[in-house]
Amino acid sequence: MSQEFTLPLSGLNCGRCVAKVEQALSTHTGISQYSVTKTELTLTTSLSKTDIIEIISQLGYSVPQEKVITLYLAGLNCGKCVKKTTETLKALSHSTVLSISKTELSFSTTHTIKSVITLIESIGFQASSVPFILEDTSSELSNKEVIKTTEKREPNTKRTTQLILSGMTCASCVASVEKIISDTNNVQSVRVNLAERTALVTGDINEIDVIQAIEKGGYGAEISLSEEQRRERQKELYLKTTAAHKKNTIVSLTIGAPLMLWGVFGGNMQINTISDQLAWGLVGLICLGLLLTAGRHFFVNAWKAFTHHRATMDTLVALGTGSAWLYSMALVISPDFFPEQARHVYFEATAMILGLITLGNLIETKARNRTSSAIEKLLNLQPQTAMIILDGKEVELPISQVLQGMIIKIKPGEKIPVDGVLISGESYLDEAMLTGEPLPSLKTMNDTVHAGTINQQGSFTFKATNVGEHTMLARIITMVRNAQSSKPNIAKLADKISSVFVPSVMIIAIFSALIWYNFGPEPTSSYMLVVATTVLIIACPCALGLATPMSVTVGIGKAAEFGALIKDADVLQTASTIDTVVVDKTGTLTEGKPTVSKISTFNNYTEQQVITLAAAVESHSEHPLAQAVMAYFKQHSWEAIAGLNFTAQLGLGASAKVDSDTVFIGNMAYLLKNDIAVPHVVLSPSSTPLFVAVNKQGIGVIEVSDTIRVDSALAIKQFTQLGITVVMLTGDRKETAEHVAKQLGITQVVSGVLPDGKAQVIKDLQSQGHKVAMIGDGINDAPALAQAEVGIAMGNGSDVAIESAHLTLMNHSLQTAVSAIELSKATMKNMKQNLFGAFVYNTIGIPIAAGILFPLTGMLLSPVVAGAAMALSSITVVTNANRLRLFNPRSQQDSYEKTKGASHD
């Protein structure tokens, strides 16, 4: 007796693995039907489940067995919470909820514990493999009070959920899916990416409700638990889609090409005799089989769209090919009903249109698959296992089982699996893919290491501090993915047009058909069919839907490759219009690591006394100038004294009590504000002076200098070549700022500005009509970064920088900012080319298809040519977008030329 099994599969990595399993299953007589993907096998067989598992095992693959896991839950306060969790877990394949309460879950599944926990956390609850411990700080705290406290949990409106979509074909589909998701409860915003076939939904949503709404709307959706799972699932869909397109193309063209050649070389396409009826009737039945197989998805999707009061690309294809077949079949059945000159069949159009459109889809799908190469490179950086030291022994664990606090050993040539802090040994790490810096970075005790970087030499151990989705690499991937799913303002034009495009085309097709039927030459019915079909086919809005998301996906991915993280696609559009760049001095144009260069003393105080008193105050400060004083103090190993009652005034200075005296340290304005006479001293133009005073008496001046970065001058030159004006904005004194500006070739300097005044400088420039980008460290310059059209944070990817800036530079080079602005210009140019091509294509193509040139040329556009043109338009847009992958930043060109020149020397 036959029965149906659905089994999970493990170990299948490619299409060949799938083919290998299919080949093995096809040889067994006890298996009647089967369907194989890289993760699942569905089959109808008289064999037992054990027999099937044995067949798979002999091929070198495995069938993961469901295991029962117990998880402890928190945050479930009522029956609705339990129901929500149950429905969410049911969405996982090969899983069964055995029992569930508000505090405990028994679950049978083939998935990892981490995947299940991640899924539960994604809907706003907590889960753990160990019981939750509630620290009762008060003996009077009851269980009811604990529950009451839990119930106060605010909904996570900022939570972002990624969905993998299927069934979308054009820009109209994007608008439909976005509307479906937007109408679901608690959705704050939604961004659907046609190029990626994904949706990013922000809000405290019920994933099951959203998926059900999408499926009810005629599309498919599933939850993306992680980037790895998303990548694996999209690869499966890609292989499945390309295989289907390839098969449909071959079948359609095999039938259509001979029919078209028959007509081109003078073969009879008319129905005049009974033999013509029989011959073309057989061809019609073959084409019907083609429509039910290769063209089936067009008609299924068109019907789904119709039942939901929508019209999509599939609607146009289904109407065009279907009307051509119906007209031809009506001729075969009743030729006498039509005038003799109108008895021309169009079966070749049906077959060739399907063949050319599916060929275009195949090429487009393959090209789209190349757009996320940057994400793929980032994902491949993280190793799948880590060597953990447990009880003095080295144990290799999967990366999913690495926990915070574990000690990990790294050998030469290995990749770092998670973020951490080095606790023994030292080595050079290649951080190029993460930061863009070409030179390896030396890591010693207490230095931070990041997942994905490569150990160059030596062994060391480090303690894991951030694991899983909390690593720097994971956050970068998430940021790039979110940005790739966003839309620039220019895309809104395409969205508005696409929402009414298909219905408009259908109206144009009907209107054109009526004109030809009433006013056209004989045979009017044939002309009417050709015109209507050609208009429907040539106007498919694939190119329009792909024009902007393809450019955005490639552009943002390319930026990530050279260390520029773009937060939103709008930044690409805005950055391309920038004409003024405002640059902070310290830490941006300079190294940001000032050192003490000169010390002047007064009133019988020695250098040691001045530095010691200054260190008593600066030991409480995090300011770079304070760190320079402390470094100089520690270098001499002088005895420290304590400073109490520390008070700081932003942008001026600080003071503290040392014994019974008040010690002041700061700039000239700080001394004047505290009624302290400024001592006369000749200052170096390249240094920043720190005046030190005890009570009301100046005792010394500590001059601190900051080395200019080696690439700053070249970056300023490159900005100028782009036609961008550079303005230096600093809180430093005028003499120092102008000295640095002169060395770098900067002509506009605004100095002596406090942090809260920097935003006003940006406003003043904007009031003059300038489009301003502000480059700073992302923390002290936060108001100015927010005020500017584009805020660019320099640094090594700190949390604050990533969260606060529109654009974050993972390395510490201004040249990356130049490259990011260059890329934004190139991306916008590419996007406009795509939109122009899509609009012009339809603007010219539809009138020609409607027969506007017939009075002049006497010829009509063939539906077959229209199908080829439509496919070519999509391929052109995708290919043009992929040209951005060849973008070479000016900084890389200059570096190459510099290296080349040095080699000749």
PDB file of C-alpha atoms in Angstrom, residues 545-741:
ATOM      1  CA  GLY A 545       9.821  47.263 -11.312  1.00  0.00           C
ATOM      2  CA  LEU A 546      13.500  46.296 -11.449  1.00  0.00           C
ATOM      3  CA  ALA A 547      14.909  49.703 -12.432  1.00  0.00           C
ATOM      4  CA  THR A 548      15.546  51.121  -8.945  1.00  0.00           C
ATOM      5  CA  PRO A 549      15.874  48.069  -6.624  1.00  0.00           C
ATOM      6  CA  MET A 550      18.546  46.487  -8.838  1.00  0.00           C
ATOM      7  CA  SER A 551      20.704  49.638  -8.754  1.00  0.00           C
ATOM      8  CA  VAL A 552      20.147  50.082  -5.003  1.00  0.00           C
ATOM      9  CA  THR A 553      21.022  46.453  -4.223  1.00  0.00           C
ATOM     10  CA  VAL A 554      24.239  46.507  -6.261  1.00  0.00           C
ATOM     11  CA  GLY A 555      25.252  50.022  -5.178  1.00  0.00           C
ATOM     12  CA  ILE A 556      24.841  49.482  -1.432  1.00  0.00           C
ATOM     13  CA  GLY A 557      26.497  46.087  -1.655  1.00  0.00           C
ATOM     14  CA  LYS A 558      29.420  47.606  -3.541  1.00  0.00           C
ATOM     15  CA  ALA A 559      29.767  50.347  -0.899  1.00  0.00           C
ATOM     16  CA  ALA A 560      29.979  47.693   1.821  1.00  0.00           C
ATOM     17  CA  GLU A 561      32.853  46.048  -0.040  1.00  0.00           C
ATOM     18  CA  PHE A 562      35.113  49.083   0.422  1.00  0.00           C
ATOM     19  CA  GLY A 563      33.979  49.802   3.975  1.00  0.00           C
ATOM     20  CA  ALA A 564      31.104  52.297   3.593  1.00  0.00           C
ATOM     21  CA  LEU A 565      27.868  51.273   5.312  1.00  0.00           C
ATOM     22  CA  ILE A 566      24.862  53.122   3.891  1.00  0.00           C
ATOM     23  CA  LYS A 567      21.874  53.204   6.237  1.00  0.00           C
ATOM     24  CA  ASP A 568      19.129  53.873   3.696  1.00  0.00           C
ATOM     25  CA  ALA A 569      18.727  54.139  -0.069  1.00  0.00           C
ATOM     26  CA  ASP A 570      17.667  57.781   0.332  1.00  0.00           C
ATOM     27  CA  VAL A 571      21.270  58.490   1.342  1.00  0.00           C
ATOM     28  CA  LEU A 572      22.417  57.398  -2.126  1.00  0.00           C
ATOM     29  CA  GLN A 573      20.124  59.930  -3.745  1.00  0.00           C
ATOM     30  CA  THR A 574      20.988  62.734  -1.316  1.00  0.00           C
ATOM     31  CA  ALA A 575      24.747  62.108  -1.348  1.00  0.00           C
ATOM     32  CA  SER A 576      24.795  62.392  -5.127  1.00  0.00           C
ATOM     33  CA  THR A 577      23.702  66.062  -4.813  1.00  0.00           C
ATOM     34  CA  ILE A 578      26.284  67.096  -2.185  1.00  0.00           C
ATOM     35  CA  ASP A 579      28.282  70.223  -3.078  1.00  0.00           C
ATOM     36  CA  THR A 580      29.849  70.991   0.320  1.00  0.00           C
ATOM     37  CA  VAL A 581      31.632  68.682   2.760  1.00  0.00           C
ATOM     38  CA  VAL A 582      32.188  69.897   6.314  1.00  0.00           C
ATOM     39  CA  VAL A 583      35.019  68.016   8.015  1.00  0.00           C
ATOM     40  CA  ASP A 584      35.851  67.835  11.694  1.00  0.00           C
ATOM     41  CA  LYS A 585      39.576  68.198  12.331  1.00  0.00           C
ATOM     42  CA  THR A 586      40.503  66.019  15.298  1.00  0.00           C
ATOM     43  CA  GLY A 587      40.231  62.325  14.531  1.00  0.00           C
ATOM     44  CA  THR A 588      39.046  62.947  10.987  1.00  0.00           C
ATOM     45  CA  LEU A 589      41.717  64.940   9.179  1.00  0.00           C
ATOM     46  CA  THR A 590      44.208  64.018  11.889  1.00  0.00           C
ATOM     47  CA  GLU A 591      45.069  60.722  13.545  1.00  0.00           C
ATOM     48  CA  GLY A 592      42.922  61.589  16.551  1.00  0.00           C
ATOM     49  CA  LYS A 593      45.726  60.540  18.893  1.00  0.00           C
ATOM     50  CA  PRO A 594      47.277  63.795  20.127  1.00  0.00           C
ATOM     51  CA  THR A 595      50.604  63.754  21.969  1.00  0.00           C
ATOM     52  CA  VAL A 596      52.294  66.269  24.256  1.00  0.00           C
ATOM     53  CA  SER A 597      54.845  68.192  22.161  1.00  0.00           C
ATOM     54  CA  LYS A 598      55.942  71.038  24.506  1.00  0.00           C
ATOM     55  CA  ILE A 599      55.514  72.176  28.126  1.00  0.00           C
ATOM     56  CA  SER A 600      56.015  75.743  29.386  1.00  0.00           C
ATOM     57  CA  THR A 601      56.035  76.455  33.148  1.00  0.00           C
ATOM     58  CA  PHE A 602      55.515  79.646  35.240  1.00  0.00           C
ATOM     59  CA  ASN A 603      55.701  80.895  38.815  1.00  0.00           C
ATOM     60  CA  ASN A 604      58.429  78.484  39.920  1.00  0.00           C
ATOM     61  CA  TYR A 605      56.456  75.319  39.068  1.00  0.00           C
ATOM     62  CA  THR A 606      58.394  72.406  37.510  1.00  0.00           C
ATOM     63  CA  GLU A 607      57.309  70.296  34.553  1.00  0.00           C
ATOM     64  CA  GLN A 608      56.595  67.347  36.872  1.00  0.00           C
ATOM     65  CA  GLN A 609      54.381  69.486  39.124  1.00  0.00           C
ATOM     66  CA  VAL A 610      52.413  70.930  36.169  1.00  0.00           C
ATOM     67  CA  ILE A 611      51.843  67.518  34.565  1.00  0.00           C
ATOM     68  CA  THR A 612      51.003  65.850  37.902  1.00  0.00           C
ATOM     69  CA  LEU A 613      48.388  68.497  38.774  1.00  0.00           C
ATOM     70  CA  ALA A 614      46.982  68.361  35.227  1.00  0.00           C
ATOM     71  CA  ALA A 615      46.787  64.533  35.417  1.00  0.00           C
ATOM     72  CA  ALA A 616      44.835  64.781  38.703  1.00  0.00           C
ATOM     73  CA  VAL A 617      42.085  66.544  36.714  1.00  0.00           C
ATOM     74  CA  GLU A 618      42.400  64.783  33.345  1.00  0.00           C
ATOM     75  CA  SER A 619      42.287  61.299  34.906  1.00  0.00           C
ATOM     76  CA  HIS A 620      38.506  61.828  35.131  1.00  0.00           C
ATOM     77  CA  SER A 621      38.119  62.777  31.441  1.00  0.00           C
ATOM     78  CA  GLU A 622      37.700  60.732  28.243  1.00  0.00           C
ATOM     79  CA  HIS A 623      38.683  63.629  25.944  1.00  0.00           C
ATOM     80  CA  PRO A 624      41.533  62.859  23.456  1.00  0.00           C
ATOM     81  CA  LEU A 625      43.572  65.823  24.779  1.00  0.00           C
ATOM     82  CA  ALA A 626      43.162  64.499  28.313  1.00  0.00           C
ATOM     83  CA  GLN A 627      44.360  61.093  27.162  1.00  0.00           C
ATOM     84  CA  ALA A 628      47.476  62.723  25.695  1.00  0.00           C
ATOM     85  CA  VAL A 629      48.272  64.331  29.061  1.00  0.00           C
ATOM     86  CA  MET A 630      47.693  61.018  30.870  1.00  0.00           C
ATOM     87  CA  ALA A 631      49.899  59.135  28.401  1.00  0.00           C
ATOM     88  CA  TYR A 632      52.742  61.618  28.980  1.00  0.00           C
ATOM     89  CA  PHE A 633      52.241  61.364  32.748  1.00  0.00           C
ATOM     90  CA  LYS A 634      52.333  57.551  32.741  1.00  0.00           C
ATOM     91  CA  GLN A 635      55.351  57.558  30.443  1.00  0.00           C
ATOM     92  CA  HIS A 636      57.388  59.262  33.196  1.00  0.00           C
ATOM     93  CA  SER A 637      56.004  57.044  36.012  1.00  0.00           C
ATOM     94  CA  TRP A 638      55.448  59.992  38.327  1.00  0.00           C
ATOM     95  CA  GLU A 639      53.454  59.523  41.514  1.00  0.00           C
ATOM     96  CA  ALA A 640      49.764  60.264  41.023  1.00  0.00           C
ATOM     97  CA  ILE A 641      47.691  62.519  43.257  1.00  0.00           C
ATOM     98  CA  ALA A 642      43.903  62.397  43.599  1.00  0.00           C
ATOM     99  CA  GLY A 643      41.524  64.992  42.208  1.00  0.00           C
ATOM    100  CA  LEU A 644      38.040  65.353  43.679  1.00  0.00           C
ATOM    101  CA  ASN A 645      34.839  67.170  42.675  1.00  0.00           C
ATOM    102  CA  PHE A 646      35.642  66.947  38.956  1.00  0.00           C
ATOM    103  CA  THR A 647      33.654  69.413  36.814  1.00  0.00           C
ATOM    104  CA  ALA A 648      33.846  69.680  33.026  1.00  0.00           C
ATOM    105  CA  GLN A 649      32.537  72.332  30.649  1.00  0.00           C
ATOM    106  CA  LEU A 650      32.069  71.003  27.130  1.00  0.00           C
ATOM    107  CA  GLY A 651      34.447  72.590  24.644  1.00  0.00           C
ATOM    108  CA  LEU A 652      36.240  74.674  27.302  1.00  0.00           C
ATOM    109  CA  GLY A 653      37.991  72.701  30.003  1.00  0.00           C
ATOM    110  CA  ALA A 654      37.694  71.034  33.407  1.00  0.00           C
ATOM    111  CA  SER A 655      38.573  71.530  37.053  1.00  0.00           C
ATOM    112  CA  ALA A 656      38.996  69.447  40.210  1.00  0.00           C
ATOM    113  CA  LYS A 657      39.954  69.821  43.866  1.00  0.00           C
ATOM    114  CA  VAL A 658      43.511  68.720  44.671  1.00  0.00           C
ATOM    115  CA  ASP A 659      44.042  68.876  48.412  1.00  0.00           C
ATOM    116  CA  SER A 660      42.692  72.354  49.272  1.00  0.00           C
ATOM    117  CA  ASP A 661      43.438  73.898  45.868  1.00  0.00           C
ATOM    118  CA  THR A 662      41.303  74.104  42.717  1.00  0.00           C
ATOM    119  CA  VAL A 663      43.176  73.073  39.568  1.00  0.00           C
ATOM    120  CA  PHE A 664      41.925  74.349  36.202  1.00  0.00           C
ATOM    121  CA  ILE A 665      42.951  73.009  32.785  1.00  0.00           C
ATOM    122  CA  GLY A 666      41.505  74.141  29.453  1.00  0.00           C
ATOM    123  CA  ASN A 667      41.706  76.640  26.636  1.00  0.00           C
ATOM    124  CA  MET A 668      42.174  80.401  26.814  1.00  0.00           C
ATOM    125  CA  ALA A 669      38.418  81.053  26.898  1.00  0.00           C
ATOM    126  CA  TYR A 670      38.118  78.752  29.913  1.00  0.00           C
ATOM    127  CA  LEU A 671      40.713  80.736  31.862  1.00  0.00           C
ATOM    128  CA  LEU A 672      39.074  84.043  30.989  1.00  0.00           C
ATOM    129  CA  LYS A 673      35.674  82.700  32.016  1.00  0.00           C
ATOM    130  CA  ASN A 674      37.112  81.848  35.452  1.00  0.00           C
ATOM    131  CA  ASP A 675      38.848  85.239  35.810  1.00  0.00           C
ATOM    132  CA  ILE A 676      42.341  83.766  35.490  1.00  0.00           C
ATOM    133  CA  ALA A 677      45.058  85.815  33.825  1.00  0.00           C
ATOM    134  CA  VAL A 678      46.398  84.171  30.668  1.00  0.00           C
ATOM    135  CA  PRO A 679      50.207  83.854  30.826  1.00  0.00           C
ATOM    136  CA  HIS A 680      52.205  85.180  27.903  1.00  0.00           C
ATOM    137  CA  VAL A 681      53.724  82.349  25.875  1.00  0.00           C
ATOM    138  CA  VAL A 682      54.739  81.870  22.246  1.00  0.00           C
ATOM    139  CA  LEU A 683      52.685  78.945  20.914  1.00  0.00           C
ATOM    140  CA  SER A 684      53.433  76.651  17.985  1.00  0.00           C
ATOM    141  CA  PRO A 685      50.878  77.142  15.163  1.00  0.00           C
ATOM    142  CA  SER A 686      50.393  73.375  14.838  1.00  0.00           C
ATOM    143  CA  SER A 687      49.649  72.700  18.509  1.00  0.00           C
ATOM    144  CA  THR A 688      46.645  73.018  20.786  1.00  0.00           C
ATOM    145  CA  PRO A 689      47.482  74.684  24.140  1.00  0.00           C
ATOM    146  CA  LEU A 690      46.102  73.468  27.468  1.00  0.00           C
ATOM    147  CA  PHE A 691      46.488  76.190  30.100  1.00  0.00           C
ATOM    148  CA  VAL A 692      46.974  74.901  33.659  1.00  0.00           C
ATOM    149  CA  ALA A 693      46.150  77.075  36.679  1.00  0.00           C
ATOM    150  CA  VAL A 694      45.993  76.587  40.428  1.00  0.00           C
ATOM    151  CA  ASN A 695      43.272  78.689  42.024  1.00  0.00           C
ATOM    152  CA  LYS A 696      43.599  81.972  40.090  1.00  0.00           C
ATOM    153  CA  GLN A 697      47.245  81.663  39.051  1.00  0.00           C
ATOM    154  CA  GLY A 698      48.542  80.248  35.734  1.00  0.00           C
ATOM    155  CA  ILE A 699      51.328  77.703  36.295  1.00  0.00           C
ATOM    156  CA  GLY A 700      51.956  76.239  32.834  1.00  0.00           C
ATOM    157  CA  VAL A 701      50.948  75.540  29.260  1.00  0.00           C
ATOM    158  CA  ILE A 702      50.869  72.009  27.829  1.00  0.00           C
ATOM    159  CA  GLU A 703      51.005  72.047  24.033  1.00  0.00           C
ATOM    160  CA  VAL A 704      49.422  69.046  22.358  1.00  0.00           C
ATOM    161  CA  SER A 705      49.825  68.191  18.663  1.00  0.00           C
ATOM    162  CA  ASP A 706      47.836  65.822  16.484  1.00  0.00           C
ATOM    163  CA  THR A 707      49.505  64.282  13.427  1.00  0.00           C
ATOM    164  CA  ILE A 708      47.736  64.784  10.110  1.00  0.00           C
ATOM    165  CA  ARG A 709      46.626  61.512   8.501  1.00  0.00           C
ATOM    166  CA  VAL A 710      48.706  60.532   5.485  1.00  0.00           C
ATOM    167  CA  ASP A 711      45.675  60.205   3.186  1.00  0.00           C
ATOM    168  CA  SER A 712      43.840  63.391   4.221  1.00  0.00           C
ATOM    169  CA  ALA A 713      45.496  65.687   1.658  1.00  0.00           C
ATOM    170  CA  LEU A 714      44.741  63.264  -1.190  1.00  0.00           C
ATOM    171  CA  ALA A 715      41.114  62.964  -0.061  1.00  0.00           C
ATOM    172  CA  ILE A 716      40.722  66.778  -0.013  1.00  0.00           C
ATOM    173  CA  LYS A 717      42.149  66.897  -3.524  1.00  0.00           C
ATOM    174  CA  GLN A 718      39.701  64.229  -4.685  1.00  0.00           C
ATOM    175  CA  PHE A 719      36.735  66.107  -3.181  1.00  0.00           C
ATOM    176  CA  THR A 720      37.855  69.224  -5.066  1.00  0.00           C
ATOM    177  CA  GLN A 721      38.103  67.252  -8.328  1.00  0.00           C
ATOM    178  CA  LEU A 722      34.493  66.168  -7.795  1.00  0.00           C
ATOM    179  CA  GLY A 723      33.510  69.833  -7.581  1.00  0.00           C
ATOM    180  CA  ILE A 724      32.844  69.651  -3.843  1.00  0.00           C
ATOM    181  CA  THR A 725      33.905  72.464  -1.510  1.00  0.00           C
ATOM    182  CA  VAL A 726      35.618  71.326   1.717  1.00  0.00           C
ATOM    183  CA  VAL A 727      35.102  73.294   4.954  1.00  0.00           C
ATOM    184  CA  MET A 728      37.100  72.521   8.098  1.00  0.00           C
ATOM    185  CA  LEU A 729      35.003  72.841  11.264  1.00  0.00           C
ATOM    186  CA  THR A 730      36.788  72.588  14.602  1.00  0.00           C
ATOM    187  CA  GLY A 731      36.647  73.701  18.193  1.00  0.00           C
ATOM    188  CA  ASP A 732      40.397  74.233  18.097  1.00  0.00           C
ATOM    189  CA  ARG A 733      41.999  77.695  18.073  1.00  0.00           C
ATOM    190  CA  LYS A 734      42.256  79.650  14.844  1.00  0.00           C
ATOM    191  CA  GLU A 735      46.074  79.438  14.480  1.00  0.00           C
ATOM    192  CA  THR A 736      46.151  75.633  14.787  1.00  0.00           C
ATOM    193  CA  ALA A 737      43.163  75.147  12.475  1.00  0.00           C
ATOM    194  CA  GLU A 738      44.590  77.423   9.763  1.00  0.00           C
ATOM    195  CA  HIS A 739      48.002  75.739  10.006  1.00  0.00           C
ATOM    196  CA  VAL A 740      46.434  72.306   9.402  1.00  0.00           C
ATOM    197  CA  ALA A 741      44.153  73.675   6.663  1.00  0.00           C
TER     198      ALA A 741
END
